Short mmCIF file of C-alpha atoms in Angstrom, two decimals:
data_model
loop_
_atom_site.label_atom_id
_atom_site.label_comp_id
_atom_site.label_asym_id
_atom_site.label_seq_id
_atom_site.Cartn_x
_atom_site.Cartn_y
_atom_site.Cartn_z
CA UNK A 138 -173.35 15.69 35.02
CA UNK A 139 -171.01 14.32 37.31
CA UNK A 140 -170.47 10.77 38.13
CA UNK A 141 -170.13 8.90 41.40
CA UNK A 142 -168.26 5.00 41.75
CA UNK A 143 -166.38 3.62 44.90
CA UNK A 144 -164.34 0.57 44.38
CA UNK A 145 -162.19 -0.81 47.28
CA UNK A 146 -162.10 2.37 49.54
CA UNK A 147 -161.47 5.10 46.02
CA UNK A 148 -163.84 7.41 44.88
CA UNK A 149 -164.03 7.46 41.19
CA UNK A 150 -165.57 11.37 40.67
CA UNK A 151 -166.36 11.42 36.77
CA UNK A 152 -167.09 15.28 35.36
CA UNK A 153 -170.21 13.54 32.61
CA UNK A 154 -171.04 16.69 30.28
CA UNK A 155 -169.42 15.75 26.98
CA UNK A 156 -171.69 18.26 24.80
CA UNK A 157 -170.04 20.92 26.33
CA UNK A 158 -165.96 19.02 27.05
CA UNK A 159 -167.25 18.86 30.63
CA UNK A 160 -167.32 22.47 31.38
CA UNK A 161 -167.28 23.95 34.30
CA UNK A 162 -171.08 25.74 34.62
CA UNK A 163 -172.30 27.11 37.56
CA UNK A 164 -174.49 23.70 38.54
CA UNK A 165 -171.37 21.43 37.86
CA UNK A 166 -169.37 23.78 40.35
CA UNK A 167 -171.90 23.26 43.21
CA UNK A 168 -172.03 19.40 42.61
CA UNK A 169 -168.37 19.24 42.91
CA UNK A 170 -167.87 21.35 45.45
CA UNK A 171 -170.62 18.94 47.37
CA UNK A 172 -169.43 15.63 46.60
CA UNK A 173 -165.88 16.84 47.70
CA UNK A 174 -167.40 18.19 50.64
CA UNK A 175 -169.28 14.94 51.44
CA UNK A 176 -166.29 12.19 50.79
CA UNK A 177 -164.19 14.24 53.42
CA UNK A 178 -166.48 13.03 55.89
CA UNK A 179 -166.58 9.55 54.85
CA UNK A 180 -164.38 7.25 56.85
CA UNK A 181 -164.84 4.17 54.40
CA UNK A 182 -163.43 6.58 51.60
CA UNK A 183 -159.20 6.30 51.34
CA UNK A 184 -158.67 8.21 48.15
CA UNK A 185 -160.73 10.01 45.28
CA UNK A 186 -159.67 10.06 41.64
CA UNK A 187 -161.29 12.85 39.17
CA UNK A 188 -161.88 12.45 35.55
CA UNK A 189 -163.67 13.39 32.88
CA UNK A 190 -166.10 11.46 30.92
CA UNK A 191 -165.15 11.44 26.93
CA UNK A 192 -163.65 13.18 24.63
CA UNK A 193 -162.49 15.64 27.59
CA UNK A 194 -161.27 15.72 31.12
CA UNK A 195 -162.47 19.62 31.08
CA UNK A 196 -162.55 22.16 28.65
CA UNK A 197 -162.68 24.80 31.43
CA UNK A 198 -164.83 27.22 32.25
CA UNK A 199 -168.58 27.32 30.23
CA UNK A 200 -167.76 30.44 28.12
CA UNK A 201 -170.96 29.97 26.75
CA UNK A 202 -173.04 30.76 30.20
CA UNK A 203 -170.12 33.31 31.05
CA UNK A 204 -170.93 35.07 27.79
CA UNK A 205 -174.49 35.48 29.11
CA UNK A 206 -173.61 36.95 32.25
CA UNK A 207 -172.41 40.61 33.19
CA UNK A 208 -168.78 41.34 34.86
CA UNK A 209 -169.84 41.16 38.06
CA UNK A 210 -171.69 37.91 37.57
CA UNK A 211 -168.75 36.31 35.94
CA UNK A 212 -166.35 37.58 39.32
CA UNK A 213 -168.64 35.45 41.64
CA UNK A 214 -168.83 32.77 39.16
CA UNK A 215 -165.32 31.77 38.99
CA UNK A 216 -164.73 32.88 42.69
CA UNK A 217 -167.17 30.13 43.28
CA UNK A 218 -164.78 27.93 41.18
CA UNK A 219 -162.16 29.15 43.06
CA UNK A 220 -163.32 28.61 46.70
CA UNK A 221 -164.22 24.50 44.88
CA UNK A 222 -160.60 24.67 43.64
CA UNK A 223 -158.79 25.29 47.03
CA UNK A 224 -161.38 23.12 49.06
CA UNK A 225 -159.52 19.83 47.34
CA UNK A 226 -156.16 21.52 48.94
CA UNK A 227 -158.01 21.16 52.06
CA UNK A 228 -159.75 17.82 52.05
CA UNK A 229 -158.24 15.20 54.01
CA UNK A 230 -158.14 12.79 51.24
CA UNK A 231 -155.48 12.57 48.49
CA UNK A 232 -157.02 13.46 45.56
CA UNK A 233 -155.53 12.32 41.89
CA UNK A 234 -156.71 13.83 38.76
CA UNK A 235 -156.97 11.16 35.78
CA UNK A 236 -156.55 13.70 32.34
CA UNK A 237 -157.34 12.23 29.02
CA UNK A 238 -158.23 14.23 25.76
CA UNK A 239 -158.18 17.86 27.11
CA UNK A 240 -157.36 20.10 30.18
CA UNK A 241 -158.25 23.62 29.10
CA UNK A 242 -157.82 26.64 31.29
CA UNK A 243 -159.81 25.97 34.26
CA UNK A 244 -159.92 22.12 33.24
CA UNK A 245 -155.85 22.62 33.66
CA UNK A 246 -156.26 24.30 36.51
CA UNK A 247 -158.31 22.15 38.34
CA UNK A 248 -156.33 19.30 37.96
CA UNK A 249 -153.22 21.53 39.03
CA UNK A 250 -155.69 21.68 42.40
CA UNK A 251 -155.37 18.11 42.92
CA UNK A 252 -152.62 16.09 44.88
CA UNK A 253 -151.32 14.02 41.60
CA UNK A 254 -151.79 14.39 38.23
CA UNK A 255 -151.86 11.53 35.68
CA UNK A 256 -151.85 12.11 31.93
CA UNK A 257 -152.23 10.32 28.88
CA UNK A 258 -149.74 11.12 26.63
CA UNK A 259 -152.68 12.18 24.22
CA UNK A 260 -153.65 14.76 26.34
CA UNK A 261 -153.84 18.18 25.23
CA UNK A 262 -152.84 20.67 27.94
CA UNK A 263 -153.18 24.51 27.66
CA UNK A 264 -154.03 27.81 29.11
CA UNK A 265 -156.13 29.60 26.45
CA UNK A 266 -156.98 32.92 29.13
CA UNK A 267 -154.64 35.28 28.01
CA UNK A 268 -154.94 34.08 24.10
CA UNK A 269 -158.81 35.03 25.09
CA UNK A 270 -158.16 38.49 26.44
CA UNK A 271 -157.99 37.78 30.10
CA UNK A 272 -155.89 36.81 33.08
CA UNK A 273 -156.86 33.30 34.43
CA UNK A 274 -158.94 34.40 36.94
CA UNK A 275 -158.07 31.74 39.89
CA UNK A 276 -155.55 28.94 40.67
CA UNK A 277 -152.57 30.48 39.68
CA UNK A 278 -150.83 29.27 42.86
CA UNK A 279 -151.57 25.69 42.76
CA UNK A 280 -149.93 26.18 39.25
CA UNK A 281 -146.99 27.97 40.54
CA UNK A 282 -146.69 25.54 43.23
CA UNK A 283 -146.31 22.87 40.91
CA UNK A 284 -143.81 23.86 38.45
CA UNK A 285 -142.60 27.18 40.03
CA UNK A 286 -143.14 30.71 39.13
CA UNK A 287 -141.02 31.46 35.72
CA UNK A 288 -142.84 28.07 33.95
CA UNK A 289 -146.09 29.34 35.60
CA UNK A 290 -146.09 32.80 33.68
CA UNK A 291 -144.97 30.73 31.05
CA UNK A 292 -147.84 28.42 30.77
CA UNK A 293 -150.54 31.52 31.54
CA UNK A 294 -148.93 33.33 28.53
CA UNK A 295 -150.84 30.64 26.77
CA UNK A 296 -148.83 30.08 23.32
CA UNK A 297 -148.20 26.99 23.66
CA UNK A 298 -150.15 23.12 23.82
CA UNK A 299 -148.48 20.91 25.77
CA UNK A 300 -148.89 16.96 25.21
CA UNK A 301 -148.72 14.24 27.69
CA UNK A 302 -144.99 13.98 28.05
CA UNK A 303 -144.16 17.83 27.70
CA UNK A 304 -146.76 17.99 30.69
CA UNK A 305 -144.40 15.69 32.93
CA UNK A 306 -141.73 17.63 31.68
CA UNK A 307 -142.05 20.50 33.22
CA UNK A 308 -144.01 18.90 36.31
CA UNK A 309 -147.50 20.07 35.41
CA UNK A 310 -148.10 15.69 35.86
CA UNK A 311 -146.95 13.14 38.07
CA UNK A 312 -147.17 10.01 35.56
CA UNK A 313 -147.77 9.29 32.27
CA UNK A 314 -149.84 6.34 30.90
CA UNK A 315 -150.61 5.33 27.12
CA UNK A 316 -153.80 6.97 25.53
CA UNK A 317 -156.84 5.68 27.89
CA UNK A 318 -154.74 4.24 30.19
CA UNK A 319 -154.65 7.48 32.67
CA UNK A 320 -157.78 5.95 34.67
CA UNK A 321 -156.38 2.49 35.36
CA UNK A 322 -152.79 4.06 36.49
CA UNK A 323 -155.06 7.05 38.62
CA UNK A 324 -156.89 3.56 40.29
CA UNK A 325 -154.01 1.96 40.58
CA UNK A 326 -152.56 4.96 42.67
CA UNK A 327 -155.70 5.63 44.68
CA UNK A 328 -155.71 2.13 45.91
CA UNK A 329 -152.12 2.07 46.60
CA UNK A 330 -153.27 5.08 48.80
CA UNK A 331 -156.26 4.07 50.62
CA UNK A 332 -154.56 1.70 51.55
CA UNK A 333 -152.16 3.51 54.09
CA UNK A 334 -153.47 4.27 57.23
CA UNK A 335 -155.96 7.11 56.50
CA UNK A 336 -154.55 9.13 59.99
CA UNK A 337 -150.74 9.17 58.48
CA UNK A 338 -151.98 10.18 54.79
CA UNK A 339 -153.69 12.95 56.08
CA UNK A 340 -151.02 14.09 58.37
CA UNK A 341 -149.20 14.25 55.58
CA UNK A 342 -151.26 16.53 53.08
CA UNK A 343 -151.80 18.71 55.97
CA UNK A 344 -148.00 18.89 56.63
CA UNK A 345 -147.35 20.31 53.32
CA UNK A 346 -150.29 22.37 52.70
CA UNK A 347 -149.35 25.84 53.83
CA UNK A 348 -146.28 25.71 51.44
CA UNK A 349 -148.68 23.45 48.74
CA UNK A 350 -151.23 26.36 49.36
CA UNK A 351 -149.84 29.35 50.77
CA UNK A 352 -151.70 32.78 49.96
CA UNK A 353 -154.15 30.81 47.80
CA UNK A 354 -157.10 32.59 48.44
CA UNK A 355 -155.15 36.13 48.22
CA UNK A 356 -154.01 34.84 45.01
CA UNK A 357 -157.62 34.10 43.78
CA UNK A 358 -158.56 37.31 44.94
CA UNK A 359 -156.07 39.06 43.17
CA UNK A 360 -156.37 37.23 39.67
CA UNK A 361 -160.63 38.00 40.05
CA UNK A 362 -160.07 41.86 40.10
CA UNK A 363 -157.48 41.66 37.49
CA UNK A 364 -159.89 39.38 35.34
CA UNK A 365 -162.40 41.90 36.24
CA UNK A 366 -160.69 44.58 34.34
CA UNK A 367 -159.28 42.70 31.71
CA UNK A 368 -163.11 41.87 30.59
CA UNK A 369 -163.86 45.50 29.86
CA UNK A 370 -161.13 45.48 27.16
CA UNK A 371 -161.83 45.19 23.68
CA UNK A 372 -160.23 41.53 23.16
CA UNK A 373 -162.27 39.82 26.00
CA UNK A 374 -165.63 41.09 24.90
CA UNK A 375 -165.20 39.79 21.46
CA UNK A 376 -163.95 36.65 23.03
CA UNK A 377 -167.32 36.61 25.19
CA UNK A 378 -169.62 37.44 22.99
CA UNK A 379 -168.58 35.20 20.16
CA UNK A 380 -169.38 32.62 22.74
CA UNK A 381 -172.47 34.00 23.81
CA UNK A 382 -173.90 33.37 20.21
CA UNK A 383 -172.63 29.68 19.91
CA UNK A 384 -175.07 27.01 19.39
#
């Protein structure tokens, strides 16, 4: 379910649930938000690069367990996300998301949590939430941090699919690479990276993370009661249950 490789001082974390587009259940949350935990307190680790094993880099969050659960249940579940979300805001290391095939609403929004972004040009990028009946219930600000606040409520509108290049665009991505070539160019990075001395790298991600961050955690807490209420409305029910009933 998720993958671990370290080449030359990088982590290589790789998100391995295809049959579901490497959702986010509530098992894959805890074994992320462990493995981050236990590479920030590795001193032979320099960087950490995130991917997703094929045909997705994440499809988001498992509508399929959510649909099983009641309102309250889904609130802690993506808080949980949430708090996994921020922690990579807060890790010493630079961490680079690798995105080929899709980044679906959480999916997007977890690689909007990391430090860079590389994207195939294949990629599919979107925010299905709203579409679904719901405010995206965490992340926003790591979104709005990226490509500031009007292309934020832009994106979570959710009307639009964004490909590779659009995605660099309008800053959602760092670099672009050829289809499968978003691994080799998030390597490339990581070593470039790890290489630095580890002190001045993390200096430097902690220099910038109250404006990278901010209210983060107000934010999540915000978007979880909003989220909340949206789900009692007639659109995210159908949404929930239709997924509920999935195969």
């Amino acid at each position: 379910m998720l993958d671990l490789a370290i080449e030359n001082r990088v982590a290589i974390l790789t998100i391995n649930r295809p049959t579901r587009r490497n959702a986010l259940g509530t098992e894959l949350v805890e074994m992320l938000e462990e493995k981050f935990l236990q590479l920030g307190g590795d001193a032979d680790i320099g960087a950490v690069v995130l991917t997703g094993a094929a045909p997705s880099f994440c499809a988001g969050s498992d509508l399929k367990e959510l649909g099983t659960m009641d309102v309250k249940g889904m609130v802690r579940h993506e808080a949980h996300t949430a708090r996994m979300a921020r922690a990579i805001g807060l890790l010493d290391l630079p961490v680079i998301a690798a995105v080929e095939g899709h980044a679906l609403g959480g999916g997007f929004i977890l690689a909007m949590s990391c430090d860079l972004v590389v994207t195939a040009e294949t990629a599919k990028w979107s925010l299905p939430e709203v579409p679904n009946g719901w405010l995206p219930p965490w992340g926003l600000k790591a979104l709005a941090s990226r490509v500031g606040m009007t292309t934020a409520r832009r994106l979570v509108w959710g009307y639009e699919v964004l490909d590779g290049a659009t995605a660099c665009k309008l800053g959602v991505a760092d670099y672009l690479t050829p289809p499968d070539g978003a691994l080799e160019k998030a390597r490339e990075i990581a070593g470039r990276l790890a290489a630095l001395p580890r002190v001045a790298v993390k200096s430097t991600k902690r220099y910038f993370q109250a404006e990278v961050l901010g209210a983060a955690e107000v934010w999540d807490a915000q978007a979880g009661e909003i989220f909340a209420e949206n789900c009692a409305h007639e659109a995210a029910a159908a949404t929930l249950k239709k997924f509920a009933i999935k195969n």
